[in-house]
mmCIF file of C-alpha atoms in Angstrom:
data_model
loop_
_atom_site.group_PDB
_atom_site.id
_atom_site.type_symbol
_atom_site.label_atom_id
_atom_site.label_comp_id
_atom_site.label_asym_id
_atom_site.label_seq_id
_atom_site.Cartn_x
_atom_site.Cartn_y
_atom_site.Cartn_z
ATOM 1 C CA MET A 1179 -9.553 -23.064 -7.696
ATOM 2 C CA ASN A 1180 -12.175 -21.682 -10.112
ATOM 3 C CA PHE A 1181 -14.944 -22.810 -7.755
ATOM 4 C CA PHE A 1182 -13.231 -21.021 -4.842
ATOM 5 C CA LYS A 1183 -12.900 -17.813 -6.876
ATOM 6 C CA LYS A 1184 -16.593 -17.980 -7.827
ATOM 7 C CA PHE A 1185 -17.500 -18.576 -4.191
ATOM 8 C CA LYS A 1186 -15.470 -15.520 -3.066
ATOM 9 C CA THR A 1187 -17.158 -13.433 -5.784
ATOM 10 C CA LEU A 1188 -20.585 -14.649 -4.727
ATOM 11 C CA ILE A 1189 -20.170 -13.656 -1.072
ATOM 12 C CA GLY A 1190 -18.141 -10.521 -1.806
ATOM 13 C CA TRP A 1191 -14.801 -11.695 -0.382
ATOM 14 C CA GLU A 1192 -12.897 -10.663 -3.517
ATOM 15 C CA LYS A 1193 -13.282 -7.043 -2.396
ATOM 16 C CA VAL A 1194 -11.750 -7.759 0.989
ATOM 17 C CA PHE A 1195 -9.106 -10.390 0.339
ATOM 18 C CA VAL A 1196 -7.163 -8.812 -2.503
ATOM 19 C CA GLU A 1197 -4.057 -10.712 -3.517
ATOM 20 C CA PRO A 1198 -0.822 -8.659 -3.415
ATOM 21 C CA GLU A 1199 1.195 -8.424 -6.609
ATOM 22 C CA PHE A 1200 4.336 -9.713 -4.893
ATOM 23 C CA ASP A 1201 4.126 -13.228 -3.451
ATOM 24 C CA LEU A 1202 6.204 -14.079 -0.369
ATOM 25 C CA ASP A 1203 4.931 -17.663 -0.097
ATOM 26 C CA ALA A 1204 8.089 -19.147 -1.631
ATOM 27 C CA GLU A 1205 10.338 -17.297 0.831
ATOM 28 C CA ILE A 1206 8.153 -18.292 3.780
ATOM 29 C CA TYR A 1207 8.178 -21.902 2.592
ATOM 30 C CA SER A 1208 11.985 -21.870 2.408
ATOM 31 C CA GLN A 1209 12.050 -20.810 6.072
ATOM 32 C CA LEU A 1210 9.697 -23.668 6.979
ATOM 33 C CA LYS A 1211 11.748 -26.333 5.185
ATOM 34 C CA PRO A 1212 13.752 -27.274 8.321
ATOM 35 C CA PHE A 1213 10.499 -28.415 9.961
ATOM 36 C CA ARG A 1214 9.822 -31.063 7.336
ATOM 37 C CA PHE A 1215 12.140 -33.741 8.749
ATOM 38 C CA PRO A 1216 10.994 -33.349 12.416
ATOM 39 C CA LEU A 1217 7.344 -33.555 11.341
ATOM 40 C CA ILE A 1218 7.982 -36.640 9.228
ATOM 41 C CA LEU A 1219 9.952 -38.208 12.093
ATOM 42 C CA ILE A 1220 7.118 -37.559 14.566
ATOM 43 C CA GLN A 1221 4.572 -39.066 12.207
ATOM 44 C CA ILE A 1222 6.707 -42.179 11.653
ATOM 45 C CA ILE A 1223 7.165 -42.697 15.410
ATOM 46 C CA MET A 1224 3.423 -42.235 15.981
ATOM 47 C CA ILE A 1225 2.600 -44.817 13.299
ATOM 48 C CA ILE A 1226 5.127 -47.293 14.728
ATOM 49 C CA GLY A 1227 3.789 -46.713 18.264
ATOM 50 C CA THR A 1228 0.169 -47.194 17.202
ATOM 51 C CA LEU A 1229 0.907 -50.378 15.248
ATOM 52 C CA GLY A 1230 3.097 -51.687 18.083
ATOM 53 C CA TYR A 1231 0.357 -51.375 20.720
ATOM 54 C CA ILE A 1232 -2.192 -52.937 18.369
ATOM 55 C CA TYR A 1233 0.072 -55.924 17.688
ATOM 56 C CA ILE A 1234 1.738 -56.380 21.132
ATOM 57 C CA GLU A 1235 -1.034 -55.410 23.569
ATOM 58 C CA ASP A 1236 -4.060 -56.056 21.330
ATOM 59 C CA TYR A 1237 -5.345 -52.462 21.699
ATOM 60 C CA SER A 1238 -8.099 -51.037 19.568
ATOM 61 C CA ILE A 1239 -6.992 -48.449 16.997
ATOM 62 C CA MET A 1240 -8.200 -45.457 19.041
ATOM 63 C CA HIS A 1241 -6.680 -46.764 22.287
ATOM 64 C CA ALA A 1242 -3.430 -47.510 20.456
ATOM 65 C CA ILE A 1243 -3.258 -43.971 19.045
ATOM 66 C CA PHE A 1244 -3.954 -42.504 22.498
ATOM 67 C CA GLN A 1245 -1.362 -44.737 24.199
ATOM 68 C CA ALA A 1246 1.270 -43.977 21.546
ATOM 69 C CA ALA A 1247 0.616 -40.232 21.722
ATOM 70 C CA TYR A 1248 1.055 -39.706 25.440
ATOM 71 C CA THR A 1249 3.836 -42.284 25.697
ATOM 72 C CA PHE A 1250 5.692 -40.685 22.797
ATOM 73 C CA SER A 1251 5.274 -37.217 24.337
ATOM 74 C CA THR A 1252 6.440 -38.555 27.742
ATOM 75 C CA THR A 1253 3.435 -37.040 29.543
ATOM 76 C CA GLY A 1254 3.013 -40.027 31.861
ATOM 77 C CA PHE A 1255 0.913 -43.144 32.357
ATOM 78 C CA GLY A 1256 -2.248 -44.224 34.111
ATOM 79 C CA ALA A 1257 -4.981 -43.574 31.588
ATOM 80 C CA LEU A 1258 -5.033 -47.172 30.313
ATOM 81 C CA ASN A 1259 -3.806 -50.544 31.661
ATOM 82 C CA GLU A 1260 -0.036 -50.068 31.552
ATOM 83 C CA HIS A 1261 0.294 -52.193 34.740
ATOM 84 C CA ASN A 1262 -0.803 -55.207 32.675
ATOM 85 C CA PHE A 1263 1.804 -54.733 29.951
ATOM 86 C CA SER A 1264 3.704 -57.766 28.791
ATOM 87 C CA ASN A 1265 7.504 -57.780 28.822
ATOM 88 C CA ALA A 1266 7.493 -57.028 25.096
ATOM 89 C CA GLY A 1267 5.078 -54.148 25.733
ATOM 90 C CA ILE A 1268 7.319 -52.711 28.443
ATOM 91 C CA VAL A 1269 10.418 -52.869 26.207
ATOM 92 C CA PHE A 1270 8.479 -51.332 23.336
ATOM 93 C CA THR A 1271 7.154 -48.525 25.596
ATOM 94 C CA VAL A 1272 10.633 -47.684 26.900
ATOM 95 C CA THR A 1273 11.948 -47.588 23.341
ATOM 96 C CA LEU A 1274 9.034 -45.358 22.298
ATOM 97 C CA ILE A 1275 9.697 -42.964 25.203
ATOM 98 C CA LEU A 1276 13.383 -42.657 24.277
ATOM 99 C CA GLY A 1277 12.523 -42.176 20.583
ATOM 100 C CA GLY A 1278 9.933 -39.552 21.469
ATOM 101 C CA PHE A 1279 12.378 -37.691 23.708
ATOM 102 C CA VAL A 1280 14.979 -37.579 20.908
ATOM 103 C CA ALA A 1281 12.415 -36.498 18.287
ATOM 104 C CA LEU A 1282 10.935 -33.754 20.465
ATOM 105 C CA THR A 1283 14.361 -32.470 21.534
ATOM 106 C CA PHE A 1284 15.444 -32.324 17.896
ATOM 107 C CA SER A 1285 12.200 -30.523 16.905
ATOM 108 C CA VAL A 1286 12.622 -27.919 19.660
ATOM 109 C CA GLY A 1287 16.219 -27.335 18.510
ATOM 110 C CA VAL A 1288 15.048 -26.739 14.945
ATOM 111 C CA LEU A 1289 12.327 -24.350 16.188
ATOM 112 C CA ILE A 1290 14.799 -22.352 18.285
ATOM 113 C CA ASP A 1291 17.223 -22.136 15.350
ATOM 114 C CA VAL A 1292 14.519 -20.775 13.024
ATOM 115 C CA ILE A 1293 13.399 -18.237 15.654
ATOM 116 C CA ASN A 1294 16.981 -17.093 16.288
ATOM 117 C CA LYS A 1295 17.467 -16.378 12.589
ATOM 118 C CA GLY A 1296 14.460 -14.055 12.852
ATOM 119 C CA LYS A 1297 13.411 -14.256 9.189
ATOM 120 C CA LEU A 1298 10.220 -16.287 9.440
ATOM 121 C CA PHE A 1299 8.238 -13.910 11.656
ATOM 122 C CA GLY A 1300 9.574 -10.953 9.698
ATOM 123 C CA LEU A 1301 8.329 -12.493 6.442
ATOM 124 C CA ILE A 1302 4.926 -13.223 7.959
ATOM 125 C CA LYS A 1303 4.613 -9.598 9.150
ATOM 126 C CA GLU A 1304 5.692 -8.336 5.732
ATOM 127 C CA ARG A 1305 3.167 -10.623 4.040
ATOM 128 C CA ASN A 1306 0.380 -9.189 6.207
ATOM 129 C CA MET A 1307 1.521 -5.670 5.287
ATOM 130 C CA LEU A 1308 1.442 -6.517 1.555
ATOM 131 C CA TYR A 1309 -2.135 -7.746 1.881
ATOM 132 C CA LYS A 1310 -3.104 -4.440 3.515
ATOM 133 C CA ILE A 1311 -1.370 -2.426 0.780
ATOM 134 C CA ALA A 1312 -3.080 -4.498 -1.928
ATOM 135 C CA ARG A 1313 -6.455 -3.148 -0.782
ATOM 136 C CA LEU A 1314 -5.412 0.470 -1.452
ATOM 137 C CA ARG A 1315 -6.643 2.331 -4.515
ATOM 138 C CA LYS A 1316 -5.633 5.778 -5.809
ATOM 139 C CA HIS A 1317 -2.935 5.978 -3.159
ATOM 140 C CA TYR A 1318 0.353 7.877 -3.195
ATOM 141 C CA VAL A 1319 3.662 6.019 -3.115
ATOM 142 C CA VAL A 1320 6.305 8.110 -1.345
ATOM 143 C CA PHE A 1321 9.868 6.991 -2.016
ATOM 144 C CA TYR A 1322 12.687 7.665 0.474
ATOM 145 C CA HIS A 1323 12.296 8.627 4.108
ATOM 146 C CA ASN A 1324 13.665 11.977 5.287
ATOM 147 C CA GLU A 1325 12.425 15.196 6.892
ATOM 148 C CA TYR A 1326 10.429 16.033 3.757
ATOM 149 C CA THR A 1327 8.633 12.705 3.998
ATOM 150 C CA ILE A 1328 7.799 13.281 7.661
ATOM 151 C CA GLU A 1329 6.128 16.630 6.964
ATOM 152 C CA LEU A 1330 4.376 15.445 3.801
ATOM 153 C CA THR A 1331 2.880 12.368 5.452
ATOM 154 C CA LYS A 1332 1.595 14.506 8.327
ATOM 155 C CA GLU A 1333 -0.456 16.447 5.781
ATOM 156 C CA PHE A 1334 -1.610 13.223 4.123
ATOM 157 C CA ARG A 1335 -2.805 11.769 7.428
ATOM 158 C CA GLU A 1336 -4.654 14.952 8.379
ATOM 159 C CA ASN A 1337 -6.430 14.960 5.009
ATOM 160 C CA HIS A 1338 -7.073 11.187 5.034
ATOM 161 C CA ILE A 1339 -5.007 10.577 1.896
ATOM 162 C CA PRO A 1340 -3.739 6.966 1.628
ATOM 163 C CA PHE A 1341 0.000 6.554 1.114
ATOM 164 C CA VAL A 1342 2.795 3.979 1.186
ATOM 165 C CA VAL A 1343 6.368 4.858 2.168
ATOM 166 C CA VAL A 1344 9.150 2.926 0.398
ATOM 167 C CA ASP A 1345 12.677 3.119 1.781
ATOM 168 C CA PRO A 1346 15.714 0.783 1.777
ATOM 169 C CA SER A 1347 16.559 1.377 5.455
ATOM 170 C CA PRO A 1348 16.707 -1.914 7.399
ATOM 171 C CA ASN A 1349 14.997 -0.213 10.368
ATOM 172 C CA ILE A 1350 12.044 1.089 8.336
ATOM 173 C CA GLU A 1351 9.626 -0.711 10.688
ATOM 174 C CA GLU A 1352 10.865 1.317 13.669
ATOM 175 C CA ILE A 1353 10.797 4.498 11.555
ATOM 176 C CA ALA A 1354 7.209 3.763 10.482
ATOM 177 C CA ALA A 1355 6.142 3.248 14.090
ATOM 178 C CA GLU A 1356 7.789 6.506 15.182
ATOM 179 C CA TYR A 1357 6.359 8.672 12.398
ATOM 180 C CA ARG A 1358 3.039 6.839 12.049
ATOM 181 C CA TYR A 1359 3.399 5.444 8.548
ATOM 182 C CA PRO A 1360 0.443 3.026 8.277
ATOM 183 C CA TYR A 1361 1.871 1.303 5.183
ATOM 184 C CA PHE A 1362 5.550 0.851 4.405
ATOM 185 C CA VAL A 1363 7.880 -1.284 2.290
ATOM 186 C CA GLN A 1364 11.557 -1.985 2.872
ATOM 187 C CA GLU A 1365 13.030 -2.141 -0.643
ATOM 188 C CA GLU A 1366 15.344 -0.242 -2.960
ATOM 189 C CA PRO A 1367 12.848 2.255 -4.439
ATOM 190 C CA PHE A 1368 13.636 1.976 -8.159
ATOM 191 C CA THR A 1369 13.346 -1.845 -8.302
ATOM 192 C CA GLU A 1370 10.431 -3.853 -9.643
ATOM 193 C CA ARG A 1371 10.080 -5.514 -6.226
ATOM 194 C CA ALA A 1372 9.369 -2.099 -4.701
ATOM 195 C CA PHE A 1373 6.785 -1.334 -7.394
ATOM 196 C CA LEU A 1374 5.031 -4.662 -6.880
ATOM 197 C CA LYS A 1375 5.087 -4.522 -3.079
ATOM 198 C CA SER A 1376 3.724 -0.963 -2.979
ATOM 199 C CA HIS A 1377 0.982 -1.974 -5.457
ATOM 200 C CA LEU A 1378 2.053 0.806 -7.785
ATOM 201 C CA SER A 1379 -0.280 -0.421 -10.527
ATOM 202 C CA SER A 1380 -3.294 0.976 -8.622
ATOM 203 C CA ALA A 1381 -1.537 4.103 -7.297
ATOM 204 C CA LYS A 1382 -2.475 7.635 -8.251
ATOM 205 C CA ALA A 1383 0.938 9.268 -7.983
ATOM 206 C CA ILE A 1384 4.616 8.772 -7.238
ATOM 207 C CA ILE A 1385 6.501 11.155 -4.988
ATOM 208 C CA SER A 1386 10.296 10.867 -4.929
ATOM 209 C CA LEU A 1387 11.933 12.844 -2.115
ATOM 210 C CA SER A 1388 15.567 11.778 -2.321
ATOM 211 C CA LYS A 1389 18.105 14.555 -1.855
ATOM 212 C CA ASN A 1390 20.297 12.808 -4.403
ATOM 213 C CA ILE A 1391 19.374 13.857 -7.951
ATOM 214 C CA SER A 1392 20.560 10.521 -9.393
ATOM 215 C CA ASP A 1393 18.059 8.626 -7.209
ATOM 216 C CA ASN A 1394 15.196 10.716 -8.536
ATOM 217 C CA ILE A 1395 16.402 10.314 -12.123
ATOM 218 C CA THR A 1396 16.594 6.537 -11.786
ATOM 219 C CA LEU A 1397 13.179 6.342 -10.169
ATOM 220 C CA ILE A 1398 11.496 8.472 -12.848
ATOM 221 C CA SER A 1399 12.977 6.357 -15.641
ATOM 222 C CA SER A 1400 11.986 3.096 -13.959
ATOM 223 C CA ALA A 1401 8.453 4.307 -13.227
ATOM 224 C CA ARG A 1402 7.844 5.481 -16.800
ATOM 225 C CA LEU A 1403 9.022 2.116 -18.165
ATOM 226 C CA TYR A 1404 6.864 0.287 -15.643
ATOM 227 C CA GLU A 1405 3.710 2.177 -16.570
ATOM 228 C CA LYS A 1406 4.298 1.273 -20.237
ATOM 229 C CA GLU A 1407 4.555 -2.394 -19.266
ATOM 230 C CA LEU A 1408 1.275 -2.092 -17.385
ATOM 231 C CA GLY A 1409 -0.381 -0.249 -20.267
ATOM 232 C CA ARG A 1410 -2.022 2.188 -17.861
ATOM 233 C CA LYS A 1411 -2.361 5.959 -17.983
ATOM 234 C CA PRO A 1412 0.776 7.831 -16.844
ATOM 235 C CA PHE A 1413 1.500 8.270 -13.164
ATOM 236 C CA LEU A 1414 1.593 11.732 -11.696
ATOM 237 C CA ILE A 1415 5.260 11.999 -10.694
ATOM 238 C CA ILE A 1416 6.389 14.648 -8.219
ATOM 239 C CA CYS A 1417 10.046 15.113 -7.251
ATOM 240 C CA ASN A 1418 12.189 17.476 -5.265
ATOM 241 C CA ALA A 1419 15.337 19.226 -6.488
ATOM 242 C CA GLU A 1420 17.878 21.677 -5.112
ATOM 243 C CA ASN A 1421 18.369 24.057 -8.045
ATOM 244 C CA GLN A 1422 16.979 25.113 -11.415
ATOM 245 C CA LYS A 1423 19.384 22.877 -13.336
ATOM 246 C CA ASP A 1424 18.103 19.793 -11.527
ATOM 247 C CA ILE A 1425 14.512 20.948 -12.051
ATOM 248 C CA ASP A 1426 15.083 21.113 -15.812
ATOM 249 C CA LYS A 1427 16.662 17.639 -15.858
ATOM 250 C CA LEU A 1428 13.849 15.976 -13.926
ATOM 251 C CA THR A 1429 11.179 17.714 -15.998
ATOM 252 C CA LYS A 1430 12.759 16.560 -19.267
ATOM 253 C CA LEU A 1431 12.987 12.999 -17.968
ATOM 254 C CA GLY A 1432 9.263 12.860 -17.223
ATOM 255 C CA ALA A 1433 8.518 14.423 -13.832
ATOM 256 C CA ASP A 1434 5.175 16.233 -13.868
ATOM 257 C CA LYS A 1435 5.970 18.497 -10.945
ATOM 258 C CA VAL A 1436 9.343 19.367 -9.421
ATOM 259 C CA VAL A 1437 9.551 21.218 -6.122
ATOM 260 C CA ALA A 1438 12.744 23.005 -5.093
ATOM 261 C CA PRO A 1439 12.680 23.474 -1.287
ATOM 262 C CA PRO A 1440 15.239 26.352 -1.284
ATOM 263 C CA LYS A 1441 13.310 28.211 -3.988
ATOM 264 C CA LEU A 1442 9.978 27.499 -2.336
ATOM 265 C CA MET A 1443 11.241 28.734 1.021
ATOM 266 C CA ALA A 1444 12.604 31.899 -0.578
ATOM 267 C CA SER A 1445 9.279 32.583 -2.306
ATOM 268 C CA ARG A 1446 7.304 32.087 0.896
ATOM 269 C CA MET A 1447 9.647 34.311 2.904
ATOM 270 C CA SER A 1448 9.546 36.996 0.204
ATOM 271 C CA ALA A 1449 5.745 36.920 0.251
ATOM 272 C CA MET A 1450 5.764 37.218 4.029
ATOM 273 C CA ALA A 1451 8.103 40.194 3.888
ATOM 274 C CA VAL A 1452 6.413 42.082 1.060
ATOM 275 C CA ARG A 1453 2.737 41.160 1.593
ATOM 276 C CA PRO A 1454 2.319 39.572 5.025
ATOM 277 C CA GLU A 1455 -1.479 39.943 4.962
ATOM 278 C CA MET A 1456 -1.764 38.099 1.649
ATOM 279 C CA GLU A 1457 0.461 35.312 2.946
ATOM 280 C CA SER A 1458 -1.975 34.820 5.818
ATOM 281 C CA VAL A 1459 -4.844 34.567 3.352
ATOM 282 C CA LEU A 1460 -2.987 31.947 1.293
ATOM 283 C CA GLU A 1461 -2.165 30.023 4.444
ATOM 284 C CA GLU A 1462 -5.849 29.831 5.301
ATOM 285 C CA LEU A 1463 -6.870 29.041 1.732
ATOM 286 C CA LEU A 1464 -4.323 26.470 0.623
ATOM 287 C CA TYR A 1465 -2.551 24.896 3.549
ATOM 288 C CA LYS A 1466 -5.011 24.501 6.406
ATOM 289 C CA LYS A 1467 -7.449 21.592 6.467
ATOM 290 C CA ASP A 1468 -11.212 22.019 6.940
ATOM 291 C CA THR A 1469 -11.049 25.507 5.451
ATOM 292 C CA PRO A 1470 -14.452 26.865 4.277
ATOM 293 C CA ILE A 1471 -12.847 28.050 1.018
ATOM 294 C CA ASP A 1472 -10.907 25.813 -1.352
ATOM 295 C CA MET A 1473 -9.042 26.192 -4.636
ATOM 296 C CA GLU A 1474 -8.857 23.449 -7.248
ATOM 297 C CA GLU A 1475 -8.403 22.782 -10.971
ATOM 298 C CA ILE A 1476 -11.314 21.228 -12.881
ATOM 299 C CA PHE A 1477 -10.462 19.305 -16.039
ATOM 300 C CA VAL A 1478 -12.760 19.902 -19.016
ATOM 301 C CA PRO A 1479 -13.054 16.641 -21.011
ATOM 302 C CA VAL A 1480 -13.434 16.505 -24.792
ATOM 303 C CA ASN A 1481 -17.114 15.519 -24.601
ATOM 304 C CA SER A 1482 -18.071 18.265 -22.129
ATOM 305 C CA TRP A 1483 -21.039 20.403 -23.136
ATOM 306 C CA LEU A 1484 -19.013 23.491 -22.109
ATOM 307 C CA VAL A 1485 -16.411 22.983 -24.875
ATOM 308 C CA ASN A 1486 -16.576 25.833 -27.445
ATOM 309 C CA ASN A 1487 -19.127 27.658 -25.285
ATOM 310 C CA LYS A 1488 -18.610 30.850 -23.340
ATOM 311 C CA LEU A 1489 -17.546 30.586 -19.718
ATOM 312 C CA LYS A 1490 -20.505 32.627 -18.503
ATOM 313 C CA GLU A 1491 -22.925 30.006 -19.869
ATOM 314 C CA ALA A 1492 -21.904 27.684 -17.016
ATOM 315 C CA HIS A 1493 -23.291 30.161 -14.443
ATOM 316 C CA LEU A 1494 -20.996 28.740 -11.790
ATOM 317 C CA ARG A 1495 -20.957 32.004 -9.883
ATOM 318 C CA ASP A 1496 -24.742 32.428 -10.019
ATOM 319 C CA ILE A 1497 -25.798 28.905 -9.087
ATOM 320 C CA ILE A 1498 -23.154 27.493 -6.730
ATOM 321 C CA ASN A 1499 -21.064 30.573 -5.858
ATOM 322 C CA VAL A 1500 -17.884 29.219 -7.474
ATOM 323 C CA SER A 1501 -15.557 31.627 -9.279
ATOM 324 C CA VAL A 1502 -13.221 30.787 -12.155
ATOM 325 C CA VAL A 1503 -9.996 32.695 -11.493
ATOM 326 C CA GLY A 1504 -7.883 31.131 -14.222
ATOM 327 C CA ILE A 1505 -7.862 28.877 -17.273
ATOM 328 C CA ARG A 1506 -4.968 26.616 -18.192
ATOM 329 C CA PRO A 1507 -5.426 25.577 -21.857
ATOM 330 C CA LYS A 1508 -3.983 22.326 -23.192
ATOM 331 C CA PHE A 1509 -1.675 24.396 -25.347
ATOM 332 C CA GLY A 1510 -0.767 27.980 -24.597
ATOM 333 C CA ALA A 1511 -0.234 30.301 -21.672
ATOM 334 C CA PHE A 1512 -2.216 30.440 -18.460
ATOM 335 C CA LEU A 1513 -5.088 32.958 -18.596
ATOM 336 C CA SER A 1514 -5.760 34.710 -15.289
ATOM 337 C CA MET A 1515 -9.120 36.237 -14.311
ATOM 338 C CA PRO A 1516 -10.924 35.232 -17.535
ATOM 339 C CA LYS A 1517 -13.972 37.203 -18.612
ATOM 340 C CA GLY A 1518 -17.406 35.682 -19.098
ATOM 341 C CA ASP A 1519 -17.069 35.854 -22.886
ATOM 342 C CA THR A 1520 -13.965 33.637 -22.839
ATOM 343 C CA VAL A 1521 -14.529 30.493 -24.929
ATOM 344 C CA VAL A 1522 -13.708 27.246 -23.127
ATOM 345 C CA SER A 1523 -11.490 24.854 -25.091
ATOM 346 C CA GLU A 1524 -11.361 21.070 -24.772
ATOM 347 C CA GLU A 1525 -8.979 19.461 -22.259
ATOM 348 C CA CYS A 1526 -8.287 22.758 -20.530
ATOM 349 C CA LYS A 1527 -8.291 23.188 -16.757
ATOM 350 C CA LEU A 1528 -10.418 25.706 -14.889
ATOM 351 C CA LEU A 1529 -8.862 27.101 -11.721
ATOM 352 C CA VAL A 1530 -11.815 27.676 -9.411
ATOM 353 C CA VAL A 1531 -12.307 29.087 -5.907
ATOM 354 C CA GLY A 1532 -15.263 28.220 -3.704
ATOM 355 C CA THR A 1533 -16.510 25.945 -0.967
ATOM 356 C CA PRO A 1534 -15.563 22.234 -1.190
ATOM 357 C CA HIS A 1535 -19.239 21.389 -1.767
ATOM 358 C CA GLY A 1536 -19.558 24.034 -4.473
ATOM 359 C CA ILE A 1537 -16.429 22.827 -6.280
ATOM 360 C CA ALA A 1538 -17.760 19.246 -6.207
ATOM 361 C CA ARG A 1539 -20.988 20.458 -7.872
ATOM 362 C CA ALA A 1540 -18.982 22.476 -10.402
ATOM 363 C CA LYS A 1541 -17.107 19.318 -11.428
ATOM 364 C CA LYS A 1542 -20.390 17.518 -12.121
ATOM 365 C CA ILE A 1543 -21.692 20.431 -14.191
ATOM 366 C CA VAL A 1544 -18.528 20.768 -16.281
ATOM 367 C CA ARG A 1545 -18.086 17.026 -16.935
ATOM 368 C CA GLN A 1546 -21.592 16.372 -18.268
ATOM 369 C CA SER A 1547 -21.921 15.788 -21.990
ATOM 370 C CA GLN A 1548 -25.303 17.556 -22.187
ATOM 371 C CA ARG A 1549 -26.176 20.968 -20.834
ATOM 372 C CA PRO A 1550 -27.429 20.386 -17.249
ATOM 373 C CA LYS A 1551 -31.149 20.913 -16.627
ATOM 374 C CA GLU A 1552 -30.405 23.115 -13.621
ATOM 375 C CA LEU A 1553 -28.991 25.739 -16.012
ATOM 376 C CA SER A 1554 -32.130 25.958 -18.121
ATOM 377 C CA ASP A 1555 -33.891 28.329 -15.715
ATOM 378 C CA VAL A 1556 -30.925 30.707 -15.321
#
């Protein structure tokens, strides 16, 4: 086993054939158990047939195996010298034909029974899906299928964001085909099986979209316990809620973001009614893909050169045409439209507006531990 692992590492297969965290081999093996007796029976008959032709008709080993095989399978005669069989050989051949017919009929019956139960092929398909999910990194795990999930996953697909949908519905495969979910798991969302099958350990975020507040509560609690068992950094957990009371509950339990569809709809409609032109601008800026202007938060790490320096010293506007429109400190209130003399604190977040390329460059500038050389000439 160690040699095989080293061989896969040497040729790079470990990057392609990633083992899923949940193993279905035991369940698949239990479905294959009924085949053990027919296979053993066929092997015993083949051995008896081979030995019989060697002893009775003085065949060579290879000729005996060949004669036993096509006699046992009742495919016919003529390849060898059956017309010269002795009486003992004829009786033995008839017995072998009858034994082969019984064994093959029994084997076909077992095969049909396993197929009718429908579990084996389903397990094999699920196993293939788990191997695909195991290759994902920084993906989003979306729990519960409903109309919110349908709209959210449309956005994910358009923006090439990897995701896995987890839902307990027995017809989740048909649902996934209809709504184009590339990866899906049929499990009760808050269980460890669901976490293992969706490869939650390598996921970036959890999104719970159940309309039942108790489902979201259970999922948040289970996910926070699971991340402690893994010893990894906390998941980003996003949930939906129907009212402010539910928002407060989910936030206290550990949800990072809680979206209330009724409140969100009211806010959007109010913006449309009061400032329709501004709503159009936001639509272009935030919700459409491939927009030339983007908005994003940039995290300022502790070791960033910008910590305890003035914002204007970064020259983001001058060099890469990126504007800082807000600062969210680690502790304290959000500061909108900060001035150039504003001192940047550690672990704050800069809300920036600019082109996607410019924002990517701004991230590199902010995250460096030493003042970038490109700023020396400014």
